[in-house]
Amino acid sequence: MYAARSPRHRRGGVRTLTVCAAAAVLAAAGPLGTARAAGTDDTAKVTYRGHEFTVPASWPIVDLEKHPDVCVRFDRHAVYVGTPGDQQHCPAGARGRTEAFLIQPSAVKGRTATENRTARVFRVTADRIAVTAAYAEDRTRIQDILRGAGLSVAAAGTEPTAGAPAAAPLPADATSFRGEGFDACTAPGQTAMDAWRDDSDYGAVGVYIGGINRACAQSRLTAAWLRTQYANGWRFFPLYVGRQPTTDGGSCTGGCAAITDPVPQGTEAADDAVKQATTLGFPKGTVIYSDLENYTPGSTATSRVLSYLDAYTKRLHALGYRSGAYGNTSSLVTDLVANKSRVTLPDVLHFARWNGKSTTTDSTIPSNLWADHQRIHQYMGDTTETHGGVRISIDRDRLDVE
């Protein structure tokens, strides 16, 4: 277990790019601008390192070299071209999935193509480029765009299965912490992590490791990034944004994939969560938190959510991991407490009540449940803070987890 600490002092080629439409300057939480191509009313063409992508003209095309602070998000239509910036302005609460592209440079030789059907994303590398293509319901459109760019994914393989060889595991205490933490939509850059380590009271960071409703691209979240932060004193709580109670509850704004078949989908989510966790180096025994946004409890919604979470928890246990659940005190927590004898409870509860109180006790949670260092309280959400001159949009959390 790693305890909270006080702030401490620490020492301190031109790419070929053609975008055949004007890049829009996007505010992180504001509406997207529109970019249209010369030539047709329906399509725009993006040419990058010898590949031409023909996309709907209504999709904004963002040049990340010119606008490195733009948040790369897959919850709204867009084409992002270039390397994501080190200090993207991402809203903490972004959730959901639609059709979008991130096209960036790559030093990898040869061609590879994989598809994660659970998270609904293609990843393709070829000819010095790497493409991440997300989709919601229109998988065919994404395939057609990639094929038109000479990047067929007809024979795309699947990502390694759960339990496959992965990164060297992080130490067991990487996810144990008591004290202040925060979670952000995308893993902050190294400058930000160092600044916040030196000049804030935070010692743990929530990282979104996957899921069909993970909105931010997470281009920096790698096993190497995690090991660097661990060596610098940070601890983690990994979050998985799978299917949601409804399409529009909580941080979802109508764009979330919802639970429709609870047991198979909860099991599938656990399999994918472990796949992502092992790739990043989170060892067996790690708590992986299923992010379940707010909903209105009731017979149908409650049954659907609890069946999904029960299946998720049982499958994680079978794979050697522990289950965590994130939810609001007025929905998920209320339902779990009321049904504690009928479901497999998650091992750790990450509860949301934005009351500004940095404590892990709450009137909705009996003192005998999740009582042995098994709680995280998200006590403030969608707030922006600046530490060491670096601004990040975050949710604040108080952790007591071993």
mmCIF file of C-alpha atoms in Angstrom:
data_model
loop_
_atom_site.group_PDB
_atom_site.id
_atom_site.type_symbol
_atom_site.label_atom_id
_atom_site.label_comp_id
_atom_site.label_asym_id
_atom_site.label_seq_id
_atom_site.Cartn_x
_atom_site.Cartn_y
_atom_site.Cartn_z
ATOM 1 C CA MET A 1 0.000 0.000 0.000
ATOM 2 C CA TYR A 2 1.219 3.442 -0.908
ATOM 3 C CA ALA A 3 0.153 6.374 1.218
ATOM 4 C CA ALA A 4 -0.484 10.010 0.376
ATOM 5 C CA ARG A 5 2.386 12.430 0.397
ATOM 6 C CA SER A 6 3.056 16.141 0.490
ATOM 7 C CA PRO A 7 4.259 18.027 -2.590
ATOM 8 C CA ARG A 8 8.016 17.785 -3.032
ATOM 9 C CA HIS A 9 10.599 19.531 -5.146
ATOM 10 C CA ARG A 10 12.156 17.785 -8.174
ATOM 11 C CA ARG A 11 15.001 18.748 -10.531
ATOM 12 C CA GLY A 12 14.112 20.053 -13.060
ATOM 13 C CA GLY A 13 12.023 16.719 -39.139
ATOM 14 C CA VAL A 14 9.186 18.164 -41.046
ATOM 15 C CA ARG A 15 6.402 15.621 -41.782
ATOM 16 C CA THR A 16 4.634 15.367 -45.109
ATOM 17 C CA LEU A 17 1.009 16.355 -44.540
ATOM 18 C CA THR A 18 -1.727 17.359 -46.927
ATOM 19 C CA VAL A 19 -5.202 17.978 -45.619
ATOM 20 C CA CYS A 20 -7.608 18.880 -48.394
ATOM 21 C CA ALA A 21 -9.886 20.818 -46.086
ATOM 22 C CA ALA A 22 -9.346 23.519 -43.482
ATOM 23 C CA ALA A 23 -8.566 22.204 -40.004
ATOM 24 C CA ALA A 24 -11.032 23.309 -37.381
ATOM 25 C CA VAL A 25 -9.860 24.749 -34.080
ATOM 26 C CA LEU A 26 -11.797 22.716 -31.535
ATOM 27 C CA ALA A 27 -12.536 23.571 -27.942
ATOM 28 C CA ALA A 28 -12.370 20.483 -25.759
ATOM 29 C CA ALA A 29 -15.958 20.652 -24.582
ATOM 30 C CA GLY A 30 -17.390 22.830 -27.324
ATOM 31 C CA PRO A 31 -19.079 21.887 -30.595
ATOM 32 C CA LEU A 32 -16.985 20.648 -33.465
ATOM 33 C CA GLY A 33 -16.422 22.899 -36.435
ATOM 34 C CA THR A 34 -17.116 21.739 -39.984
ATOM 35 C CA ALA A 35 -14.604 21.117 -42.766
ATOM 36 C CA ARG A 36 -15.569 20.565 -46.402
ATOM 37 C CA ALA A 37 -13.433 19.542 -49.343
ATOM 38 C CA ALA A 38 -13.227 21.334 -52.614
ATOM 39 C CA GLY A 39 -14.691 19.182 -55.351
ATOM 40 C CA THR A 40 -17.803 17.541 -53.889
ATOM 41 C CA ASP A 41 -20.542 18.455 -51.485
ATOM 42 C CA ASP A 42 -20.557 15.036 -49.844
ATOM 43 C CA THR A 43 -16.943 14.056 -49.242
ATOM 44 C CA ALA A 44 -13.599 15.443 -48.159
ATOM 45 C CA LYS A 45 -10.206 13.936 -48.972
ATOM 46 C CA VAL A 46 -7.359 13.644 -46.491
ATOM 47 C CA THR A 47 -3.958 12.725 -47.943
ATOM 48 C CA TYR A 48 -1.241 11.635 -45.548
ATOM 49 C CA ARG A 49 2.034 9.886 -46.374
ATOM 50 C CA GLY A 50 0.749 8.550 -49.675
ATOM 51 C CA HIS A 51 -2.684 7.402 -48.495
ATOM 52 C CA GLU A 52 -5.894 9.206 -49.431
ATOM 53 C CA PHE A 53 -8.874 8.899 -47.102
ATOM 54 C CA THR A 54 -12.272 9.903 -48.468
ATOM 55 C CA VAL A 55 -14.524 10.850 -45.573
ATOM 56 C CA PRO A 56 -17.900 12.578 -45.188
ATOM 57 C CA ALA A 57 -17.572 16.315 -45.732
ATOM 58 C CA SER A 58 -19.432 16.978 -42.497
ATOM 59 C CA TRP A 59 -16.613 15.433 -40.456
ATOM 60 C CA PRO A 60 -14.140 18.027 -39.113
ATOM 61 C CA ILE A 61 -10.538 17.433 -40.193
ATOM 62 C CA VAL A 62 -8.062 18.449 -37.512
ATOM 63 C CA ASP A 63 -4.367 19.083 -38.164
ATOM 64 C CA LEU A 64 -2.784 18.158 -34.835
ATOM 65 C CA GLU A 65 0.500 19.766 -35.842
ATOM 66 C CA LYS A 66 -1.279 23.131 -35.920
ATOM 67 C CA HIS A 67 -3.646 22.408 -33.050
ATOM 68 C CA PRO A 68 -1.804 20.090 -30.627
ATOM 69 C CA ASP A 69 -4.075 20.960 -27.697
ATOM 70 C CA VAL A 70 -7.174 19.528 -29.384
ATOM 71 C CA CYS A 71 -8.537 16.486 -27.584
ATOM 72 C CA VAL A 72 -8.561 13.374 -29.765
ATOM 73 C CA ARG A 73 -11.995 11.897 -29.108
ATOM 74 C CA PHE A 74 -13.944 9.012 -30.577
ATOM 75 C CA ASP A 75 -17.351 10.059 -29.274
ATOM 76 C CA ARG A 76 -17.933 12.449 -32.190
ATOM 77 C CA HIS A 77 -17.202 12.303 -35.898
ATOM 78 C CA ALA A 78 -13.770 13.702 -36.803
ATOM 79 C CA VAL A 79 -10.509 12.933 -38.569
ATOM 80 C CA TYR A 80 -7.406 13.768 -36.539
ATOM 81 C CA VAL A 81 -4.159 13.956 -38.505
ATOM 82 C CA GLY A 82 -0.709 13.981 -36.909
ATOM 83 C CA THR A 83 0.666 13.216 -33.465
ATOM 84 C CA PRO A 84 -1.639 13.995 -30.514
ATOM 85 C CA GLY A 85 -0.283 16.803 -28.364
ATOM 86 C CA ASP A 86 1.273 16.403 -24.929
ATOM 87 C CA GLN A 87 -1.301 18.667 -23.265
ATOM 88 C CA GLN A 88 -4.661 17.981 -24.886
ATOM 89 C CA HIS A 89 -7.623 19.843 -23.448
ATOM 90 C CA CYS A 90 -9.963 16.918 -22.807
ATOM 91 C CA PRO A 91 -13.171 17.054 -20.753
ATOM 92 C CA ALA A 92 -13.058 14.677 -17.811
ATOM 93 C CA GLY A 93 -16.524 13.295 -18.459
ATOM 94 C CA ALA A 94 -16.370 12.376 -22.137
ATOM 95 C CA ARG A 95 -18.072 9.029 -22.855
ATOM 96 C CA GLY A 96 -19.402 7.305 -25.962
ATOM 97 C CA ARG A 97 -18.373 6.009 -29.366
ATOM 98 C CA THR A 98 -18.983 6.870 -33.019
ATOM 99 C CA GLU A 99 -17.067 6.746 -36.293
ATOM 100 C CA ALA A 100 -13.761 8.656 -36.171
ATOM 101 C CA PHE A 101 -10.128 8.397 -37.297
ATOM 102 C CA LEU A 102 -6.719 9.137 -35.823
ATOM 103 C CA ILE A 103 -4.061 9.086 -38.580
ATOM 104 C CA GLN A 104 -0.516 9.553 -37.325
ATOM 105 C CA PRO A 105 3.095 8.831 -38.262
ATOM 106 C CA SER A 106 4.693 5.497 -37.446
ATOM 107 C CA ALA A 107 8.188 4.057 -37.678
ATOM 108 C CA VAL A 108 6.875 0.493 -37.849
ATOM 109 C CA LYS A 109 7.754 -1.345 -41.052
ATOM 110 C CA GLY A 110 5.399 -3.755 -42.760
ATOM 111 C CA ARG A 111 1.628 -3.941 -42.558
ATOM 112 C CA THR A 112 -0.550 -5.036 -39.667
ATOM 113 C CA ALA A 113 -4.287 -4.839 -39.133
ATOM 114 C CA THR A 114 -6.238 -5.811 -36.018
ATOM 115 C CA GLU A 115 -9.801 -5.337 -34.860
ATOM 116 C CA ASN A 116 -11.215 -5.264 -31.352
ATOM 117 C CA ARG A 117 -14.884 -6.173 -31.872
ATOM 118 C CA THR A 118 -15.708 -5.540 -28.215
ATOM 119 C CA ALA A 119 -14.336 -1.980 -28.227
ATOM 120 C CA ARG A 120 -15.222 -1.489 -31.917
ATOM 121 C CA VAL A 121 -11.919 -0.238 -33.211
ATOM 122 C CA PHE A 122 -9.538 -1.098 -36.060
ATOM 123 C CA ARG A 123 -5.788 -0.495 -35.767
ATOM 124 C CA VAL A 124 -3.714 -0.493 -38.942
ATOM 125 C CA THR A 125 -0.030 0.219 -39.549
ATOM 126 C CA ALA A 126 1.466 0.537 -43.041
ATOM 127 C CA ASP A 127 3.959 2.643 -44.971
ATOM 128 C CA ARG A 128 5.026 4.856 -42.066
ATOM 129 C CA ILE A 129 1.510 5.560 -40.819
ATOM 130 C CA ALA A 130 -0.637 4.234 -38.004
ATOM 131 C CA VAL A 131 -4.423 4.488 -38.160
ATOM 132 C CA THR A 132 -6.874 4.045 -35.322
ATOM 133 C CA ALA A 133 -10.412 3.833 -36.682
ATOM 134 C CA ALA A 134 -13.308 3.713 -34.238
ATOM 135 C CA TYR A 135 -16.887 2.868 -35.050
ATOM 136 C CA ALA A 136 -20.267 2.527 -33.392
ATOM 137 C CA GLU A 137 -22.929 1.107 -35.726
ATOM 138 C CA ASP A 138 -21.352 1.891 -39.103
ATOM 139 C CA ARG A 139 -18.510 -0.626 -39.280
ATOM 140 C CA THR A 140 -18.955 -0.942 -43.049
ATOM 141 C CA ARG A 141 -18.293 2.757 -43.625
ATOM 142 C CA ILE A 142 -15.006 2.539 -41.723
ATOM 143 C CA GLN A 143 -13.970 -0.526 -43.696
ATOM 144 C CA ASP A 144 -14.790 1.243 -46.977
ATOM 145 C CA ILE A 145 -12.774 4.339 -46.038
ATOM 146 C CA LEU A 146 -9.774 2.228 -45.078
ATOM 147 C CA ARG A 147 -10.058 0.127 -48.237
ATOM 148 C CA GLY A 148 -10.213 3.279 -50.362
ATOM 149 C CA ALA A 149 -6.966 4.430 -48.735
ATOM 150 C CA GLY A 150 -5.271 1.165 -49.676
ATOM 151 C CA LEU A 151 -5.579 -0.216 -46.147
ATOM 152 C CA SER A 152 -7.911 -3.166 -46.412
ATOM 153 C CA VAL A 153 -8.946 -4.703 -43.099
ATOM 154 C CA ALA A 154 -10.834 -7.633 -44.621
ATOM 155 C CA ALA A 155 -8.298 -10.008 -43.109
ATOM 156 C CA ALA A 156 -7.746 -8.057 -39.882
ATOM 157 C CA GLY A 157 -6.711 -10.244 -36.989
ATOM 158 C CA THR A 158 -7.998 -10.011 -33.466
ATOM 159 C CA GLU A 159 -6.003 -8.531 -30.619
ATOM 160 C CA PRO A 160 -4.218 -11.000 -28.295
ATOM 161 C CA THR A 161 -6.624 -12.869 -26.069
ATOM 162 C CA ALA A 162 -6.846 -12.434 -22.319
ATOM 163 C CA GLY A 163 -3.897 -14.034 -20.611
ATOM 164 C CA ALA A 164 -1.622 -13.731 -23.650
ATOM 165 C CA PRO A 165 2.034 -12.713 -23.089
ATOM 166 C CA ALA A 166 2.130 -9.042 -22.202
ATOM 167 C CA ALA A 167 4.258 -6.271 -20.789
ATOM 168 C CA ALA A 168 6.410 -6.943 -17.733
ATOM 169 C CA PRO A 169 4.013 -6.693 -14.798
ATOM 170 C CA LEU A 170 3.902 -3.653 -12.581
ATOM 171 C CA PRO A 171 4.618 -4.237 -8.886
ATOM 172 C CA ALA A 172 1.642 -5.432 -6.856
ATOM 173 C CA ASP A 173 1.373 -2.131 -4.981
ATOM 174 C CA ALA A 174 0.869 -0.142 -8.186
ATOM 175 C CA THR A 175 -2.879 -0.029 -7.508
ATOM 176 C CA SER A 176 -2.809 0.333 -3.712
ATOM 177 C CA PHE A 177 -3.152 3.833 -2.312
ATOM 178 C CA ARG A 178 -4.645 5.911 0.488
ATOM 179 C CA GLY A 179 -5.036 9.577 -0.213
ATOM 180 C CA GLU A 180 -5.935 12.032 -2.963
ATOM 181 C CA GLY A 181 -6.258 10.984 -6.585
ATOM 182 C CA PHE A 182 -7.745 12.187 -9.838
ATOM 183 C CA ASP A 183 -8.964 10.711 -13.084
ATOM 184 C CA ALA A 184 -8.743 12.316 -16.524
ATOM 185 C CA CYS A 185 -10.144 11.315 -19.893
ATOM 186 C CA THR A 186 -6.691 10.884 -21.441
ATOM 187 C CA ALA A 187 -3.386 10.004 -19.797
ATOM 188 C CA PRO A 188 -1.557 13.320 -19.223
ATOM 189 C CA GLY A 189 1.791 13.964 -20.884
ATOM 190 C CA GLN A 190 5.041 13.626 -18.966
ATOM 191 C CA THR A 191 5.391 17.359 -18.399
ATOM 192 C CA ALA A 192 1.962 17.422 -16.811
ATOM 193 C CA MET A 193 2.564 14.355 -14.672
ATOM 194 C CA ASP A 194 5.835 15.749 -13.358
ATOM 195 C CA ALA A 195 4.331 19.162 -12.653
ATOM 196 C CA TRP A 196 1.380 17.699 -10.793
ATOM 197 C CA ARG A 197 3.600 15.323 -8.846
ATOM 198 C CA ASP A 198 5.715 18.231 -7.655
ATOM 199 C CA ASP A 199 3.025 20.808 -6.990
ATOM 200 C CA SER A 200 -0.196 19.038 -5.993
ATOM 201 C CA ASP A 201 -1.403 16.736 -3.233
ATOM 202 C CA TYR A 202 -2.373 14.021 -5.724
ATOM 203 C CA GLY A 203 -0.602 10.692 -5.619
ATOM 204 C CA ALA A 204 -2.866 8.420 -7.691
ATOM 205 C CA VAL A 205 -4.286 8.730 -11.196
ATOM 206 C CA GLY A 206 -7.244 6.953 -12.750
ATOM 207 C CA VAL A 207 -6.467 5.675 -16.244
ATOM 208 C CA TYR A 208 -9.110 4.588 -18.738
ATOM 209 C CA ILE A 209 -7.711 1.365 -20.171
ATOM 210 C CA GLY A 210 -10.457 0.471 -22.654
ATOM 211 C CA GLY A 211 -14.081 -0.216 -23.422
ATOM 212 C CA ILE A 212 -16.554 0.541 -26.161
ATOM 213 C CA ASN A 213 -17.521 3.839 -24.499
ATOM 214 C CA ARG A 214 -14.007 5.111 -23.763
ATOM 215 C CA ALA A 215 -14.128 8.411 -25.628
ATOM 216 C CA CYS A 216 -10.520 9.619 -25.555
ATOM 217 C CA ALA A 217 -7.909 8.043 -27.825
ATOM 218 C CA GLN A 218 -5.325 7.407 -25.070
ATOM 219 C CA SER A 219 -2.315 7.540 -27.395
ATOM 220 C CA ARG A 220 0.085 7.988 -24.452
ATOM 221 C CA LEU A 221 -1.253 5.198 -22.266
ATOM 222 C CA THR A 222 1.360 2.470 -22.671
ATOM 223 C CA ALA A 223 3.167 0.027 -20.422
ATOM 224 C CA ALA A 224 6.247 2.276 -20.598
ATOM 225 C CA TRP A 225 4.211 5.343 -19.542
ATOM 226 C CA LEU A 226 2.828 3.462 -16.548
ATOM 227 C CA ARG A 227 6.236 2.196 -15.441
ATOM 228 C CA THR A 228 7.677 5.708 -15.671
ATOM 229 C CA GLN A 229 4.887 7.157 -13.549
ATOM 230 C CA TYR A 230 5.186 4.321 -11.033
ATOM 231 C CA ALA A 231 8.928 4.977 -10.684
ATOM 232 C CA ASN A 232 8.093 8.645 -10.068
ATOM 233 C CA GLY A 233 5.790 7.735 -7.201
ATOM 234 C CA TRP A 234 2.369 7.613 -8.854
ATOM 235 C CA ARG A 235 -0.168 4.872 -8.184
ATOM 236 C CA PHE A 236 -3.135 3.929 -10.374
ATOM 237 C CA PHE A 237 -6.769 2.868 -10.528
ATOM 238 C CA PRO A 238 -7.587 1.368 -13.959
ATOM 239 C CA LEU A 239 -11.062 2.107 -15.319
ATOM 240 C CA TYR A 240 -12.899 0.247 -18.072
ATOM 241 C CA VAL A 241 -15.774 2.025 -19.858
ATOM 242 C CA GLY A 242 -17.871 -0.827 -21.167
ATOM 243 C CA ARG A 243 -21.542 -0.843 -22.073
ATOM 244 C CA GLN A 244 -23.730 1.527 -20.112
ATOM 245 C CA PRO A 245 -27.115 1.294 -18.372
ATOM 246 C CA THR A 246 -28.610 3.654 -20.979
ATOM 247 C CA THR A 247 -27.410 5.528 -24.054
ATOM 248 C CA ASP A 248 -27.808 8.927 -22.397
ATOM 249 C CA GLY A 249 -27.337 8.582 -18.631
ATOM 250 C CA GLY A 250 -24.677 10.420 -16.652
ATOM 251 C CA SER A 251 -21.818 11.553 -18.872
ATOM 252 C CA CYS A 252 -23.368 9.806 -21.877
ATOM 253 C CA THR A 253 -25.204 12.284 -24.095
ATOM 254 C CA GLY A 254 -27.002 9.857 -26.349
ATOM 255 C CA GLY A 255 -23.886 8.338 -27.866
ATOM 256 C CA CYS A 256 -23.138 5.448 -25.521
ATOM 257 C CA ALA A 257 -23.553 1.789 -26.394
ATOM 258 C CA ALA A 258 -26.004 0.384 -23.868
ATOM 259 C CA ILE A 259 -26.368 -2.986 -22.162
ATOM 260 C CA THR A 260 -28.800 -5.134 -24.148
ATOM 261 C CA ASP A 261 -27.756 -8.698 -23.289
ATOM 262 C CA PRO A 262 -26.296 -8.415 -19.788
ATOM 263 C CA VAL A 263 -24.564 -11.711 -19.046
ATOM 264 C CA PRO A 264 -22.733 -12.242 -22.372
ATOM 265 C CA GLN A 265 -21.832 -8.552 -22.564
ATOM 266 C CA GLY A 266 -20.586 -8.420 -18.979
ATOM 267 C CA THR A 267 -18.448 -11.493 -19.588
ATOM 268 C CA GLU A 268 -17.143 -10.053 -22.855
ATOM 269 C CA ALA A 269 -16.277 -6.780 -21.124
ATOM 270 C CA ALA A 270 -14.282 -8.618 -18.460
ATOM 271 C CA ASP A 271 -12.368 -10.567 -21.105
ATOM 272 C CA ASP A 272 -11.468 -7.365 -22.925
ATOM 273 C CA ALA A 273 -10.643 -5.515 -19.706
ATOM 274 C CA VAL A 274 -8.136 -8.219 -18.765
ATOM 275 C CA LYS A 275 -6.716 -8.161 -22.287
ATOM 276 C CA GLN A 276 -6.067 -4.418 -22.029
ATOM 277 C CA ALA A 277 -4.790 -4.690 -18.451
ATOM 278 C CA THR A 278 -2.247 -7.405 -19.266
ATOM 279 C CA THR A 279 -1.044 -5.473 -22.313
ATOM 280 C CA LEU A 280 -0.351 -2.496 -20.038
ATOM 281 C CA GLY A 281 1.328 -4.587 -17.349
ATOM 282 C CA PHE A 282 -1.351 -4.671 -14.656
ATOM 283 C CA PRO A 283 -0.816 -8.055 -12.952
ATOM 284 C CA LYS A 284 -3.326 -10.560 -11.685
ATOM 285 C CA GLY A 285 -4.915 -9.340 -8.482
ATOM 286 C CA THR A 286 -5.401 -5.853 -9.926
ATOM 287 C CA VAL A 287 -8.815 -4.242 -9.436
ATOM 288 C CA ILE A 288 -10.337 -3.213 -12.792
ATOM 289 C CA TYR A 289 -13.193 -0.760 -12.295
ATOM 290 C CA SER A 290 -16.246 -1.019 -14.545
ATOM 291 C CA ASP A 291 -17.469 2.529 -15.199
ATOM 292 C CA LEU A 292 -21.290 2.552 -15.065
ATOM 293 C CA GLU A 293 -22.800 5.997 -15.545
ATOM 294 C CA ASN A 294 -25.852 7.248 -13.694
ATOM 295 C CA TYR A 295 -29.307 5.829 -14.428
ATOM 296 C CA THR A 296 -32.793 5.767 -12.954
ATOM 297 C CA PRO A 297 -33.203 2.605 -10.878
ATOM 298 C CA GLY A 298 -36.192 0.428 -11.682
ATOM 299 C CA SER A 299 -37.061 -3.174 -12.347
ATOM 300 C CA THR A 300 -35.704 -3.351 -15.897
ATOM 301 C CA ALA A 301 -32.705 -1.028 -15.520
ATOM 302 C CA THR A 302 -31.685 -2.462 -12.164
ATOM 303 C CA SER A 303 -31.912 -6.051 -13.364
ATOM 304 C CA ARG A 304 -29.930 -5.279 -16.502
ATOM 305 C CA VAL A 305 -27.140 -3.439 -14.689
ATOM 306 C CA LEU A 306 -26.777 -5.930 -11.852
ATOM 307 C CA SER A 307 -26.753 -8.925 -14.200
ATOM 308 C CA TYR A 308 -24.072 -7.244 -16.323
ATOM 309 C CA LEU A 309 -21.913 -6.374 -13.316
ATOM 310 C CA ASP A 310 -22.392 -9.805 -11.744
ATOM 311 C CA ALA A 311 -21.157 -11.489 -14.933
ATOM 312 C CA TYR A 312 -18.271 -9.000 -15.201
ATOM 313 C CA THR A 313 -17.188 -9.688 -11.617
ATOM 314 C CA LYS A 314 -17.421 -13.469 -11.896
ATOM 315 C CA ARG A 315 -15.387 -13.506 -15.110
ATOM 316 C CA LEU A 316 -12.693 -11.222 -13.661
ATOM 317 C CA HIS A 317 -12.395 -13.546 -10.670
ATOM 318 C CA ALA A 318 -12.058 -16.545 -12.993
ATOM 319 C CA LEU A 319 -9.219 -14.757 -14.787
ATOM 320 C CA GLY A 320 -7.413 -13.898 -11.549
ATOM 321 C CA TYR A 321 -8.355 -10.211 -11.333
ATOM 322 C CA ARG A 322 -10.486 -8.285 -8.858
ATOM 323 C CA SER A 323 -13.609 -6.378 -9.713
ATOM 324 C CA GLY A 324 -14.311 -2.739 -9.033
ATOM 325 C CA ALA A 325 -17.441 -0.798 -9.912
ATOM 326 C CA TYR A 326 -17.895 2.932 -10.455
ATOM 327 C CA GLY A 327 -21.370 4.358 -10.056
ATOM 328 C CA ASN A 328 -23.529 7.021 -8.495
ATOM 329 C CA THR A 329 -24.812 6.692 -4.946
ATOM 330 C CA SER A 330 -28.362 7.310 -6.195
ATOM 331 C CA SER A 331 -28.303 4.480 -8.741
ATOM 332 C CA LEU A 332 -25.641 1.758 -8.773
ATOM 333 C CA VAL A 333 -24.732 1.983 -5.089
ATOM 334 C CA THR A 334 -28.382 1.943 -4.022
ATOM 335 C CA ASP A 335 -29.048 -1.090 -6.213
ATOM 336 C CA LEU A 336 -25.970 -2.986 -5.014
ATOM 337 C CA VAL A 337 -26.783 -2.439 -1.349
ATOM 338 C CA ALA A 338 -30.414 -3.445 -1.837
ATOM 339 C CA ASN A 339 -29.419 -6.608 -3.690
ATOM 340 C CA LYS A 340 -26.240 -7.520 -1.815
ATOM 341 C CA SER A 341 -27.390 -11.068 -1.084
ATOM 342 C CA ARG A 342 -28.438 -11.778 -4.675
ATOM 343 C CA VAL A 343 -25.397 -10.660 -6.676
ATOM 344 C CA THR A 344 -21.640 -11.089 -6.541
ATOM 345 C CA LEU A 345 -20.548 -7.757 -5.130
ATOM 346 C CA PRO A 346 -17.521 -6.021 -6.662
ATOM 347 C CA ASP A 347 -14.406 -6.188 -4.515
ATOM 348 C CA VAL A 348 -13.957 -2.405 -4.439
ATOM 349 C CA LEU A 349 -16.589 0.321 -4.718
ATOM 350 C CA HIS A 350 -15.801 3.562 -6.558
ATOM 351 C CA PHE A 351 -18.789 5.722 -5.710
ATOM 352 C CA ALA A 352 -19.701 9.127 -7.085
ATOM 353 C CA ARG A 353 -21.251 11.791 -4.900
ATOM 354 C CA TRP A 354 -20.076 15.262 -5.817
ATOM 355 C CA ASN A 355 -20.398 16.781 -2.364
ATOM 356 C CA GLY A 356 -16.869 18.170 -2.108
ATOM 357 C CA LYS A 357 -16.066 15.965 0.884
ATOM 358 C CA SER A 358 -12.758 14.109 0.678
ATOM 359 C CA THR A 359 -13.824 11.039 2.628
ATOM 360 C CA THR A 360 -14.700 7.436 1.807
ATOM 361 C CA THR A 361 -17.769 7.231 4.047
ATOM 362 C CA ASP A 362 -21.296 7.864 2.816
ATOM 363 C CA SER A 363 -24.766 7.506 4.296
ATOM 364 C CA THR A 364 -25.856 5.207 1.460
ATOM 365 C CA ILE A 365 -23.106 2.649 2.162
ATOM 366 C CA PRO A 366 -23.439 0.412 5.247
ATOM 367 C CA SER A 367 -20.332 0.402 7.400
ATOM 368 C CA ASN A 368 -19.941 -3.369 7.010
ATOM 369 C CA LEU A 369 -19.764 -3.283 3.205
ATOM 370 C CA TRP A 370 -16.503 -2.535 1.375
ATOM 371 C CA ALA A 371 -15.072 -1.839 4.818
ATOM 372 C CA ASP A 372 -11.534 -3.210 4.506
ATOM 373 C CA HIS A 373 -9.785 -0.555 2.396
ATOM 374 C CA GLN A 374 -12.220 -1.162 -0.477
ATOM 375 C CA ARG A 375 -13.488 2.286 -1.391
ATOM 376 C CA ILE A 376 -12.874 5.252 -3.659
ATOM 377 C CA HIS A 377 -15.024 8.359 -3.452
ATOM 378 C CA GLN A 378 -15.268 10.614 -6.509
ATOM 379 C CA TYR A 379 -16.217 13.735 -4.605
ATOM 380 C CA MET A 380 -15.920 16.372 -7.322
ATOM 381 C CA GLY A 381 -16.344 16.077 -11.076
ATOM 382 C CA ASP A 382 -15.699 17.951 -14.291
ATOM 383 C CA THR A 383 -13.403 20.462 -12.652
ATOM 384 C CA THR A 384 -10.307 22.100 -14.101
ATOM 385 C CA GLU A 385 -7.181 22.557 -12.011
ATOM 386 C CA THR A 386 -3.743 24.010 -12.648
ATOM 387 C CA HIS A 387 -0.628 22.769 -10.858
ATOM 388 C CA GLY A 388 2.919 23.647 -11.788
ATOM 389 C CA GLY A 389 1.551 25.742 -14.637
ATOM 390 C CA VAL A 390 -0.254 22.781 -16.258
ATOM 391 C CA ARG A 391 -4.041 22.717 -16.578
ATOM 392 C CA ILE A 392 -6.048 19.453 -16.694
ATOM 393 C CA SER A 393 -9.780 18.746 -16.583
ATOM 394 C CA ILE A 394 -10.306 16.089 -13.916
ATOM 395 C CA ASP A 395 -12.578 14.355 -11.449
ATOM 396 C CA ARG A 396 -11.306 14.395 -7.853
ATOM 397 C CA ASP A 397 -11.160 11.156 -5.877
ATOM 398 C CA ARG A 398 -10.329 10.040 -2.363
ATOM 399 C CA LEU A 399 -8.829 6.531 -2.282
ATOM 400 C CA ASP A 400 -8.607 3.913 0.429
ATOM 401 C CA VAL A 401 -7.600 0.801 -1.506
ATOM 402 C CA GLU A 402 -5.244 -2.050 -0.735
#
